[in-house]
Coordinates of C-alpha atoms and ligand atoms in Angstrom, one line a residue:
X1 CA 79.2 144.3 23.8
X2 CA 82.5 144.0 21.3
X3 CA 85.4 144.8 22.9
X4 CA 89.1 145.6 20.8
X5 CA 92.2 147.3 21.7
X6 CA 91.0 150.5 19.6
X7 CA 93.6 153.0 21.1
X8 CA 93.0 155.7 18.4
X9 CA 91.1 156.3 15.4
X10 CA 90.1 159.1 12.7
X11 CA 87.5 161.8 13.1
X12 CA 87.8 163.9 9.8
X13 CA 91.2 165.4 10.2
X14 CA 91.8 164.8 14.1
X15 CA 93.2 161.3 15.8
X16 CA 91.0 160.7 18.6
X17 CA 93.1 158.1 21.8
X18 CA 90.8 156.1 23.5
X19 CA 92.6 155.8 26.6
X20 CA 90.5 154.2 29.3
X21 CA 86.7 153.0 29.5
X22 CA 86.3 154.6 33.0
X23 CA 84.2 156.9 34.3
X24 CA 82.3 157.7 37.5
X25 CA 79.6 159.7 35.6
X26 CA 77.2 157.9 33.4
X27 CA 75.3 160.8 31.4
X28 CA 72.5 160.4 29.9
X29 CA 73.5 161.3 26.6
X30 CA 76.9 159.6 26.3
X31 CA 78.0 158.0 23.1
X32 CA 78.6 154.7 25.3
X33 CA 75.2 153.9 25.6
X34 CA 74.1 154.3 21.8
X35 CA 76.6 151.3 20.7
X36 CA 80.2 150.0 20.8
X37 CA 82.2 152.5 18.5
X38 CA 82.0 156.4 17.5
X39 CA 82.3 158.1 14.2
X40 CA 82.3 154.3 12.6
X41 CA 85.3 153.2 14.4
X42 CA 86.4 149.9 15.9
X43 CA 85.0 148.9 19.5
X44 CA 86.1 151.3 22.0
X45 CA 85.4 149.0 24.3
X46 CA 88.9 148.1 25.3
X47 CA 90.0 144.0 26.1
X48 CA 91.8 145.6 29.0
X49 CA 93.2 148.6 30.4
X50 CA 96.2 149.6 27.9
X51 CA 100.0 151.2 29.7
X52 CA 101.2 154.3 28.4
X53 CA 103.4 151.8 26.3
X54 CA 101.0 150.3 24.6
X55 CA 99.1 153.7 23.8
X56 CA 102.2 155.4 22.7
X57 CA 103.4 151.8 20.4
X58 CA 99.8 152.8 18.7
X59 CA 100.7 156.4 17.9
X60 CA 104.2 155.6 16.6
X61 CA 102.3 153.6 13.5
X62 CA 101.1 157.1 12.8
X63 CA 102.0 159.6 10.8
X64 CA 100.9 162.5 13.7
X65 CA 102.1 165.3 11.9
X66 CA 99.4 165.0 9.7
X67 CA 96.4 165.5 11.8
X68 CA 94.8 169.0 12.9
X69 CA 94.5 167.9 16.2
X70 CA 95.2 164.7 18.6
X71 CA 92.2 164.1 20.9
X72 CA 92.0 162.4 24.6
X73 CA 88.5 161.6 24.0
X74 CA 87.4 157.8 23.6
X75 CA 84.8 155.7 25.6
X76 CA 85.9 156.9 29.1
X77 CA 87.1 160.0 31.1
X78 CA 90.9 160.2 29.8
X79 CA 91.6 161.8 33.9
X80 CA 90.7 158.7 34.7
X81 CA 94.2 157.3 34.1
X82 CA 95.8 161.2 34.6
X83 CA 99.5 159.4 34.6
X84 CA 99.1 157.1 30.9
X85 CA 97.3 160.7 29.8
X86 CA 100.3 162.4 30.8
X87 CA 103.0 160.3 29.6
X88 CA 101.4 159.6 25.9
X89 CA 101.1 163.4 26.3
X90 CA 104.5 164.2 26.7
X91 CA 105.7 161.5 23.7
X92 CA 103.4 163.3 21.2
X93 CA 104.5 167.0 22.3
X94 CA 108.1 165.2 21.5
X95 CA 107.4 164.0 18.4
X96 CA 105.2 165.9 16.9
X97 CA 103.6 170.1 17.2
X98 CA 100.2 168.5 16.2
X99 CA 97.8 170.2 18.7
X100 CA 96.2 168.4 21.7
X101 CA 93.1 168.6 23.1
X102 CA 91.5 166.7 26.3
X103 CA 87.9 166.0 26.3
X104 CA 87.0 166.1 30.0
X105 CA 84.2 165.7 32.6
X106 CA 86.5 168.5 34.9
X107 CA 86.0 166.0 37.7
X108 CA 89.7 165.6 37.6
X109 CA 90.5 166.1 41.1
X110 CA 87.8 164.3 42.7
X111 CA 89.1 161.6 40.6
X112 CA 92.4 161.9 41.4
X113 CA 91.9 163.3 45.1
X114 CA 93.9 165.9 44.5
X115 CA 94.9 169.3 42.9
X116 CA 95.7 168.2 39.2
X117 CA 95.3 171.6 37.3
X118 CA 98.8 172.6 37.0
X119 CA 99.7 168.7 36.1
X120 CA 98.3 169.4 33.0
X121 CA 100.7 172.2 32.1
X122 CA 103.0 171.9 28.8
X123 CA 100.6 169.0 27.5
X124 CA 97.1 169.8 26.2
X125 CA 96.5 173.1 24.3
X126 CA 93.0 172.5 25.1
X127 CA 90.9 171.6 27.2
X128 CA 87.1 170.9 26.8
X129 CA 85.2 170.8 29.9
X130 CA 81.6 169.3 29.7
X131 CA 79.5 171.8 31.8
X132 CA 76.1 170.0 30.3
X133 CA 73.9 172.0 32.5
X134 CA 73.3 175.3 34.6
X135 CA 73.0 174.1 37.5
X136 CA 74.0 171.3 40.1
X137 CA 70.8 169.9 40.0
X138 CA 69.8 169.5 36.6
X139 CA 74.2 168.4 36.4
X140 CA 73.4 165.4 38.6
X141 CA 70.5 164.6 36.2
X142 CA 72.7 164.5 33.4
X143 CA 75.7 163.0 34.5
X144 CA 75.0 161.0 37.1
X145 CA 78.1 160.9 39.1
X146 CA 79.2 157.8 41.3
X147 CA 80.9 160.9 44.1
X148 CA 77.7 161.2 47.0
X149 CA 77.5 164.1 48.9
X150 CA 79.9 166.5 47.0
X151 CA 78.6 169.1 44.7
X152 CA 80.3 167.8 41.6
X153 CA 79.0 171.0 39.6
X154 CA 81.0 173.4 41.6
X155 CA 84.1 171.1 41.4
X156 CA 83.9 171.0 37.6
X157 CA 83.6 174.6 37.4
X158 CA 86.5 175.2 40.0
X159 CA 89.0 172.9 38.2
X160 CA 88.3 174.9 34.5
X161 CA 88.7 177.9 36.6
X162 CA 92.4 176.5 38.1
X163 CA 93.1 174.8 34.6
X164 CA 93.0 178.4 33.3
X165 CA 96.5 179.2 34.5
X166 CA 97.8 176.3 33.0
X167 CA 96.4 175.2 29.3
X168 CA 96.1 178.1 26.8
X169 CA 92.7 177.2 25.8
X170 CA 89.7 176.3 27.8
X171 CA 86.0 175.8 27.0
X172 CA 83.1 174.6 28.4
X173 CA 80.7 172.4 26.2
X174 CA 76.6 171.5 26.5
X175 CA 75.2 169.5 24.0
X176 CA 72.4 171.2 21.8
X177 CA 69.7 168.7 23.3
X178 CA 69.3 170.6 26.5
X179 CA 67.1 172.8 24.6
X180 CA 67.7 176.6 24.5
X181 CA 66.4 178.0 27.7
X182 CA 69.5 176.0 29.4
X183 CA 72.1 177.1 26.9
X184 CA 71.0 180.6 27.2
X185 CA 71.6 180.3 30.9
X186 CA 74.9 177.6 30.3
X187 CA 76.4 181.1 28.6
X188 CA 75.6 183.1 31.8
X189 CA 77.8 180.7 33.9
X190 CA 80.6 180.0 31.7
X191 CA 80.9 183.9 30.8
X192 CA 80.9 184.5 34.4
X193 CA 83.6 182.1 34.9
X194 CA 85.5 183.9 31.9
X195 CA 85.8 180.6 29.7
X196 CA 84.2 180.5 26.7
X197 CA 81.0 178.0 25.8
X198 CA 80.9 175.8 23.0
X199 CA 77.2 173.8 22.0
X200 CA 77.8 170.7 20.7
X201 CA 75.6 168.7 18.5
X202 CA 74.3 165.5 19.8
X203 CA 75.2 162.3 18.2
X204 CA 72.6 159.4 18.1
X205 CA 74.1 157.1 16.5
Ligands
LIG1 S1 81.7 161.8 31.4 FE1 81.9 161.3 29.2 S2 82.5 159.1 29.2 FE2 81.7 159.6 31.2 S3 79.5 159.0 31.1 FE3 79.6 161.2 30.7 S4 79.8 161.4 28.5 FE4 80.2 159.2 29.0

């Protein structure tokens, strides 16, 4: 495994931060498992945990007003570190009106152990939610979460519910690979929970 200090790096027009490398999941079809970078970038596969400081020292050799969109996204769940995601938040909503958008498991709070929905108000325009499946079940498959005896579906689904009333826009993702009977029934739960579904194609890289 190559390991860096890749912080961020380009995706077509966005700046994606690759904040952390943790995780308690470990899905099935995550990017981690199919090599050490994404989209030909550097290893995410950081040297060490980076501060706030050294994410936001990163960003300022950036010219951030020129990307559609900045991304918490990277080889790890950004909630993970929910205060250096915060803080590197709040410098780019002062430096720059460049959209944000936080790729997320929704596992936020069992993460955290604790409410975090509203902590993520005035810093993400976004935020994606991976919903990967239908059910709790088949989730579990998928994702593999390190939390025992806690329905981790249901928590995902009540944190985009909650996150609602805080970030402007909220969407659930599957990836295309679950075939089409589950996306069919994917749409069912996130138009039940009001939010809206995107499919997202699977990268084997
Ligand atoms: S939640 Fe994201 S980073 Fe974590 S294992 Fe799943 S795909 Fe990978």
């Amino acid at each position: 495994m190559k390991k860096s200090m890749t912080l961020s790096y380009e995706v077509g027009k966005g700046l994606y931060l690759n904040i952390t490398n943790k995780c308690p999941c470990n899905c099935t079809f995550c990017i981690r498992n199919n090599g050490d970078g994404a989209y030909g970038s550097d290893p995410l596969w950081l040297e060490r945990q980076p501060s706030a400081g050294d994410i936001i020292e990163d960003l300022r050799s950036r010219k951030l007003d020129e990307y559609d969109e900045i991304v918490f996204c990277g080889y790890g769940e950004p909630t993970c570190e929910l205060e250096i995601l915060k803080e590197t938040a709040r410098y780019i909503r002062s430096v720059t009106n460049t959209p944000i958008r936080i790729n997320t498991n929704g596992l936020s709070d069992l993460i955290n152990k604790r409410s975090t929905a509203e902590e993520f108000e005035g810093i993400a325009d976004t935020i994606s939610i991976s919903l990967n499946a239908s059910d709790a079940e088949a989730y579990d498959k998928v994702t593999r979460p390190s939390f025992k005896g806690v329905n981790c579906f249901e928590e995902m689904l009540g944190f985009a519910g909650r996150v609602k009333n805080y970030v402007p826009n909220v969407m659930l993702t599957v990836v295309d690979i679950i075939g089409e009977e589950e996306i069919k029934k994917s749409q069912e739960i996130a138009d039940k929970a009001g939010i809206r579904l995107r499919v997202r194609e699977y990268i084997d890289q």
